[in-house]
Amino acid sequence: MSKPRIWVTRRLSDATLERAARDYEVVINYEDRPGTAEEIIAASAVFDGIIPCHSEHFSSEVVAQFSDRLKIVANHSVGVDHCDLPALKSRGIVVTNTPDVLSDATAELAMLLMLGAARHAVAGDRIVRSGAWDSWSPAFMVGKQVTGARLGIIGMGRVGRAFAAKARGFGMELHYFNRSPLAEELTQGAVYHDTVESLLGVSDFLSLHCPATPETNGLMSAERFALMPAGAVFVNTARGALVDEAALIAALDSGQLSAAGLDCFQVEPGGNPAFSRFDNIFMLPHIGSATGQTRDAMGFRALDNLDAFFAGKAPGDQL
């Protein structure tokens, strides 16, 4: 019996590619560039399954041009905002993602961004590297203390809970907004707020961990930044679409926010050039899940979903 034919759109971890090549007839994009709409459409006619990343976009316009061969899109990501799920499902295409396995890595990066933003990591590194560090005083580079501060979390899913667990080590007072309150054993004392506005008022630090959806697009607006305590710190490791970037810039210019830590942007790759003038924005290039352990786990989770599907079973992460 011939093996299912699979397209791997990016250069995944070596362990993932070795396993894929063992179990499938696999074509790998070793150029490691995003698949274009034309390539995705063409792939639907010659592959049984695709393992894409969030860099490949399955819009309704693209999916409408698919052939009937493609049966499963096994995403190498937990977020699926790059996929038009109704369009894919209308064509009978199964869609899966990779929950759980990247929660700790992303939460670690959120903690790095929060600490780096609060304690002048960008400016401090620049001063030392440039040789400009030639004095000291008690007023030099005074930052915002994390220990004991109030932390607001928007989105108490797997990553949000992993971040909360790490924040407890700093003795932070935890508050969260979610579509519905979670059981006490999951939140371990974090205070639930039934509106974003209520949460913002008690968020000396705010971290976003919710998915990008039509409802959350532009979630953090000028009006909402204004509700935070003066001098608050803002962190986003979720999706750039959640933030009105012009409003974020205005909040930093006014001092409403004292700093921000960002791992995602409205335009990726590239980010927002307007952010570069701020020493109080600590930026990273969307690397929340970028550890070797997590990359292997993400690839294996995508392959687990493919294995189940082609064995005639329902994939564990089917959306």
Short mmCIF file of C-alpha atoms in Angstrom, two decimals:
data_model
loop_
_atom_site.label_atom_id
_atom_site.label_comp_id
_atom_site.label_asym_id
_atom_site.label_seq_id
_atom_site.Cartn_x
_atom_site.Cartn_y
_atom_site.Cartn_z
CA MET A 1 0.00 0.00 0.00
CA SER A 2 1.40 3.41 -0.94
CA LYS A 3 2.08 5.91 1.80
CA PRO A 4 0.08 9.15 2.03
CA ARG A 5 1.82 12.05 0.32
CA ILE A 6 2.55 14.99 2.62
CA TRP A 7 3.88 18.51 2.05
CA VAL A 8 5.89 20.05 4.90
CA THR A 9 5.88 23.76 4.11
CA ARG A 10 8.84 24.85 6.30
CA ARG A 11 12.13 23.50 7.66
CA LEU A 12 10.90 21.78 10.82
CA SER A 13 13.13 20.13 13.42
CA ASP A 14 15.42 17.33 12.28
CA ALA A 15 13.61 14.80 14.47
CA THR A 16 10.26 15.81 12.97
CA LEU A 17 11.51 15.55 9.39
CA GLU A 18 13.13 12.16 10.03
CA ARG A 19 9.90 10.76 11.42
CA ALA A 20 7.86 12.28 8.58
CA ALA A 21 10.17 10.77 5.95
CA ARG A 22 9.93 7.37 7.65
CA ASP A 23 6.14 7.22 7.69
CA TYR A 24 5.05 9.22 4.65
CA GLU A 25 5.99 10.11 1.12
CA VAL A 26 7.07 13.58 2.10
CA VAL A 27 8.11 16.71 0.23
CA ILE A 28 9.91 19.26 2.40
CA ASN A 29 10.44 22.94 1.67
CA TYR A 30 14.16 23.10 2.49
CA GLU A 31 14.26 26.71 1.25
CA ASP A 32 12.34 27.49 4.46
CA ARG A 33 10.26 30.34 3.07
CA PRO A 34 6.49 30.81 3.44
CA GLY A 35 4.35 28.92 0.98
CA THR A 36 2.52 31.20 -1.42
CA ALA A 37 -1.18 31.08 -2.20
CA GLU A 38 -0.38 29.63 -5.61
CA GLU A 39 1.79 26.89 -4.07
CA ILE A 40 -0.86 26.00 -1.52
CA ILE A 41 -3.53 25.75 -4.21
CA ALA A 42 -1.25 23.58 -6.38
CA ALA A 43 -0.42 21.39 -3.37
CA SER A 44 -4.09 20.57 -2.84
CA ALA A 45 -4.04 18.60 -6.11
CA VAL A 46 -0.94 16.50 -5.40
CA PHE A 47 -0.83 15.98 -1.62
CA ASP A 48 -3.09 14.11 0.81
CA GLY A 49 -2.03 16.27 3.74
CA ILE A 50 -0.12 19.47 4.53
CA ILE A 51 1.86 20.42 7.63
CA PRO A 52 1.92 24.23 7.47
CA CYS A 53 3.08 26.90 9.92
CA HIS A 54 1.28 30.13 10.75
CA SER A 55 3.20 31.68 7.83
CA GLU A 56 0.98 29.90 5.30
CA HIS A 57 -2.48 31.40 4.81
CA PHE A 58 -5.53 29.28 4.02
CA SER A 59 -8.00 32.04 3.20
CA SER A 60 -11.47 31.38 1.84
CA GLU A 61 -10.26 32.59 -1.57
CA VAL A 62 -7.40 30.08 -1.54
CA VAL A 63 -9.51 27.20 -0.25
CA ALA A 64 -12.17 27.84 -2.90
CA GLN A 65 -9.57 26.93 -5.53
CA PHE A 66 -8.53 23.61 -3.95
CA SER A 67 -8.80 20.30 -5.71
CA ASP A 68 -10.51 17.40 -3.96
CA ARG A 69 -7.37 15.43 -3.07
CA LEU A 70 -6.26 17.28 0.07
CA LYS A 71 -7.84 15.77 3.18
CA ILE A 72 -6.03 17.23 6.22
CA VAL A 73 -4.19 20.38 7.27
CA ALA A 74 -2.14 19.45 10.35
CA ASN A 75 -0.88 22.80 11.63
CA HIS A 76 2.53 23.14 13.24
CA SER A 77 1.10 25.79 15.59
CA VAL A 78 -1.52 26.20 18.28
CA GLY A 79 -2.96 29.37 16.73
CA VAL A 80 -5.05 28.90 13.61
CA ASP A 81 -5.88 32.49 12.70
CA HIS A 82 -4.10 31.85 9.39
CA CYS A 83 -6.79 29.30 8.50
CA ASP A 84 -10.36 30.01 7.43
CA LEU A 85 -11.82 27.11 9.39
CA PRO A 86 -15.36 27.29 7.96
CA ALA A 87 -13.98 27.32 4.40
CA LEU A 88 -11.73 24.31 5.06
CA LYS A 89 -14.47 22.36 6.80
CA SER A 90 -16.89 23.11 3.97
CA ARG A 91 -14.49 21.27 1.68
CA GLY A 92 -14.36 18.30 4.06
CA ILE A 93 -10.77 19.06 5.09
CA VAL A 94 -9.80 18.15 8.65
CA VAL A 95 -7.83 20.84 10.51
CA THR A 96 -5.67 20.21 13.59
CA ASN A 97 -3.30 22.23 15.75
CA THR A 98 -0.68 21.60 18.45
CA PRO A 99 -2.01 22.65 21.88
CA ASP A 100 -0.29 22.01 25.23
CA VAL A 101 3.25 21.45 23.99
CA LEU A 102 4.31 25.09 23.58
CA SER A 103 2.69 26.55 26.71
CA ASP A 104 5.76 26.60 28.95
CA ALA A 105 8.12 27.94 26.29
CA THR A 106 5.77 30.80 25.45
CA ALA A 107 5.11 31.55 29.11
CA GLU A 108 8.87 31.68 29.74
CA LEU A 109 9.24 34.26 26.99
CA ALA A 110 6.35 36.32 28.38
CA MET A 111 8.17 36.40 31.72
CA LEU A 112 11.39 37.46 29.99
CA LEU A 113 9.57 40.28 28.19
CA MET A 114 7.82 41.42 31.37
CA LEU A 115 11.05 41.54 33.37
CA GLY A 116 13.07 43.04 30.53
CA ALA A 117 10.53 45.78 29.91
CA ALA A 118 10.15 46.59 33.60
CA ARG A 119 13.90 46.77 34.27
CA HIS A 120 15.20 48.68 31.22
CA ALA A 121 16.82 45.70 29.49
CA VAL A 122 17.05 47.40 26.09
CA ALA A 123 18.46 50.70 27.31
CA GLY A 124 20.77 49.04 29.81
CA ASP A 125 22.24 46.65 27.26
CA ARG A 126 22.73 49.51 24.80
CA ILE A 127 24.54 51.69 27.36
CA VAL A 128 26.98 48.93 28.29
CA ARG A 129 27.63 47.81 24.70
CA SER A 130 28.22 51.35 23.46
CA GLY A 131 30.71 52.22 26.20
CA ALA A 132 28.44 55.02 27.41
CA TRP A 133 28.19 53.65 30.96
CA ASP A 134 30.45 56.11 32.77
CA SER A 135 28.52 57.01 35.92
CA TRP A 136 26.06 55.75 38.51
CA SER A 137 23.60 57.33 40.95
CA PRO A 138 20.60 56.15 43.00
CA ALA A 139 18.38 57.66 40.30
CA PHE A 140 20.09 55.72 37.49
CA MET A 141 17.77 53.48 35.43
CA VAL A 142 15.17 53.00 38.14
CA GLY A 143 12.62 50.45 36.92
CA LYS A 144 9.32 48.97 37.99
CA GLN A 145 9.37 46.11 40.49
CA VAL A 146 7.57 42.92 39.51
CA THR A 147 7.55 41.20 42.89
CA GLY A 148 4.23 41.74 44.67
CA ALA A 149 2.72 43.75 41.80
CA ARG A 150 -0.75 43.20 40.35
CA LEU A 151 -0.73 41.14 37.15
CA GLY A 152 -3.66 41.04 34.74
CA ILE A 153 -3.92 38.14 32.28
CA ILE A 154 -6.29 38.24 29.32
CA GLY A 155 -6.92 34.68 28.22
CA MET A 156 -6.52 32.01 30.91
CA GLY A 157 -5.96 29.10 28.55
CA ARG A 158 -2.95 26.80 28.64
CA VAL A 159 -0.36 29.52 28.05
CA GLY A 160 -2.08 32.00 30.35
CA ARG A 161 -2.16 29.44 33.18
CA ALA A 162 1.50 28.51 32.60
CA PHE A 163 2.42 32.20 32.78
CA ALA A 164 0.36 32.63 35.95
CA ALA A 165 2.20 29.70 37.56
CA LYS A 166 5.54 31.36 36.86
CA ALA A 167 4.31 34.76 38.06
CA ARG A 168 3.33 33.22 41.41
CA GLY A 169 7.04 32.67 42.00
CA PHE A 170 7.38 36.47 42.11
CA GLY A 171 4.55 36.80 44.60
CA MET A 172 2.38 38.66 42.11
CA GLU A 173 -1.30 39.31 42.81
CA LEU A 174 -3.06 37.55 39.94
CA HIS A 175 -6.18 38.73 38.11
CA TYR A 176 -7.63 37.40 34.87
CA PHE A 177 -10.30 37.85 32.23
CA ASN A 178 -11.59 34.87 30.30
CA ARG A 179 -14.77 34.16 28.36
CA SER A 180 -15.95 32.35 31.49
CA PRO A 181 -14.50 31.76 34.96
CA LEU A 182 -12.35 28.69 35.44
CA ALA A 183 -12.39 26.15 38.24
CA GLU A 184 -10.39 27.07 41.33
CA GLU A 185 -7.96 24.19 40.82
CA LEU A 186 -6.96 25.74 37.47
CA THR A 187 -6.63 29.36 38.62
CA GLN A 188 -5.23 28.73 42.13
CA GLY A 189 -6.56 31.93 43.63
CA ALA A 190 -6.39 34.27 40.64
CA VAL A 191 -9.26 36.77 40.75
CA TYR A 192 -11.77 36.53 37.89
CA HIS A 193 -13.05 39.66 36.14
CA ASP A 194 -16.12 39.43 33.93
CA THR A 195 -15.05 42.35 31.73
CA VAL A 196 -11.74 43.43 30.24
CA GLU A 197 -12.37 46.92 31.59
CA SER A 198 -12.61 45.67 35.16
CA LEU A 199 -9.34 43.78 34.78
CA LEU A 200 -7.42 46.70 33.32
CA GLY A 201 -7.99 48.89 36.35
CA VAL A 202 -6.00 46.54 38.58
CA SER A 203 -3.28 45.60 36.07
CA ASP A 204 0.09 47.13 37.00
CA PHE A 205 1.32 44.55 34.48
CA LEU A 206 -0.87 43.18 31.69
CA SER A 207 -0.13 40.12 29.55
CA LEU A 208 -2.16 38.93 26.55
CA HIS A 209 -2.69 35.18 26.04
CA CYS A 210 -5.88 35.02 23.97
CA PRO A 211 -6.32 33.92 20.34
CA ALA A 212 -6.73 36.33 17.45
CA THR A 213 -10.35 36.23 16.30
CA PRO A 214 -12.70 38.80 14.72
CA GLU A 215 -13.92 39.55 18.27
CA THR A 216 -10.43 40.16 19.69
CA ASN A 217 -9.01 42.15 16.75
CA GLY A 218 -7.84 45.50 18.14
CA LEU A 219 -8.64 44.34 21.69
CA MET A 220 -6.17 46.80 23.21
CA SER A 221 -7.30 50.23 22.04
CA ALA A 222 -6.56 53.77 23.18
CA GLU A 223 -9.63 53.64 25.43
CA ARG A 224 -8.47 50.45 27.08
CA PHE A 225 -4.85 51.51 27.58
CA ALA A 226 -6.25 54.59 29.33
CA LEU A 227 -7.99 52.37 31.90
CA MET A 228 -4.72 50.87 33.14
CA PRO A 229 -2.87 52.37 36.12
CA ALA A 230 -0.44 55.11 35.10
CA GLY A 231 3.00 53.67 34.43
CA ALA A 232 1.77 50.12 33.78
CA VAL A 233 3.74 47.59 31.73
CA PHE A 234 2.17 45.81 28.75
CA VAL A 235 3.22 42.40 27.36
CA ASN A 236 2.03 40.59 24.22
CA THR A 237 3.17 37.11 23.23
CA ALA A 238 -0.13 36.16 21.61
CA ARG A 239 -0.87 37.86 18.26
CA GLY A 240 -0.15 41.32 16.86
CA ALA A 241 -3.72 41.73 15.65
CA LEU A 242 -4.85 42.09 19.27
CA VAL A 243 -3.24 45.51 19.59
CA ASP A 244 -3.89 48.92 18.06
CA GLU A 245 -0.21 49.76 17.60
CA ALA A 246 -0.82 53.49 17.14
CA ALA A 247 -2.65 53.49 20.49
CA LEU A 248 0.25 51.61 22.10
CA ILE A 249 2.70 54.22 20.83
CA ALA A 250 0.51 57.03 22.15
CA ALA A 251 0.28 55.36 25.57
CA LEU A 252 4.07 55.06 25.75
CA ASP A 253 4.57 58.66 24.60
CA SER A 254 2.17 59.96 27.24
CA GLY A 255 3.64 57.89 30.07
CA GLN A 256 0.37 56.02 30.57
CA LEU A 257 2.52 52.95 29.95
CA SER A 258 6.06 52.92 31.31
CA ALA A 259 7.20 50.03 29.10
CA ALA A 260 6.12 47.20 26.83
CA GLY A 261 7.41 43.74 25.92
CA LEU A 262 6.41 42.47 22.48
CA ASP A 263 6.98 39.18 20.69
CA CYS A 264 4.36 39.71 17.98
CA PHE A 265 3.29 42.51 15.68
CA GLN A 266 0.61 43.41 13.18
CA VAL A 267 3.14 43.02 10.35
CA GLU A 268 5.34 39.92 10.45
CA PRO A 269 8.11 39.52 9.64
CA GLY A 270 9.44 43.02 10.10
CA GLY A 271 7.48 44.46 12.99
CA ASN A 272 6.63 48.14 13.33
CA PRO A 273 9.53 50.52 12.54
CA ALA A 274 7.87 53.20 14.67
CA PHE A 275 8.65 51.14 17.78
CA SER A 276 12.40 51.44 17.21
CA ARG A 277 12.65 54.90 18.77
CA PHE A 278 11.53 53.55 22.15
CA ASP A 279 14.17 52.25 24.55
CA ASN A 280 11.33 51.12 26.80
CA ILE A 281 9.98 48.56 24.33
CA PHE A 282 11.68 45.18 24.65
CA MET A 283 11.07 43.38 21.34
CA LEU A 284 11.68 39.85 20.09
CA PRO A 285 10.90 38.39 16.62
CA HIS A 286 7.96 36.07 17.45
CA ILE A 287 10.04 33.35 19.08
CA GLY A 288 7.75 32.40 21.96
CA SER A 289 7.82 28.68 21.17
CA ALA A 290 11.39 28.62 19.82
CA THR A 291 13.15 26.03 21.96
CA GLY A 292 14.54 22.78 20.61
CA GLN A 293 12.38 20.71 22.95
CA THR A 294 9.22 22.56 21.97
CA ARG A 295 9.91 22.48 18.23
CA ASP A 296 10.28 18.68 18.41
CA ALA A 297 7.09 18.42 20.44
CA MET A 298 5.14 20.61 18.00
CA GLY A 299 6.31 18.59 15.02
CA PHE A 300 5.50 15.29 16.71
CA ARG A 301 2.06 16.55 17.70
CA ALA A 302 1.31 17.46 14.08
CA LEU A 303 2.50 14.01 12.99
CA ASP A 304 0.42 12.34 15.70
CA ASN A 305 -2.64 14.02 14.20
CA LEU A 306 -1.70 12.86 10.71
CA ASP A 307 -1.09 9.32 11.96
CA ALA A 308 -4.51 9.16 13.60
CA PHE A 309 -6.27 10.56 10.53
CA PHE A 310 -4.68 8.16 8.06
CA ALA A 311 -5.37 5.27 10.45
CA GLY A 312 -9.06 6.10 10.18
CA LYS A 313 -9.32 7.66 13.64
CA ALA A 314 -10.31 11.13 14.77
CA PRO A 315 -7.15 13.23 15.41
CA GLY A 316 -6.79 14.24 19.02
CA ASP A 317 -6.44 17.92 18.15
CA GLN A 318 -9.10 18.21 15.46
CA LEU A 319 -10.74 21.63 15.50
#
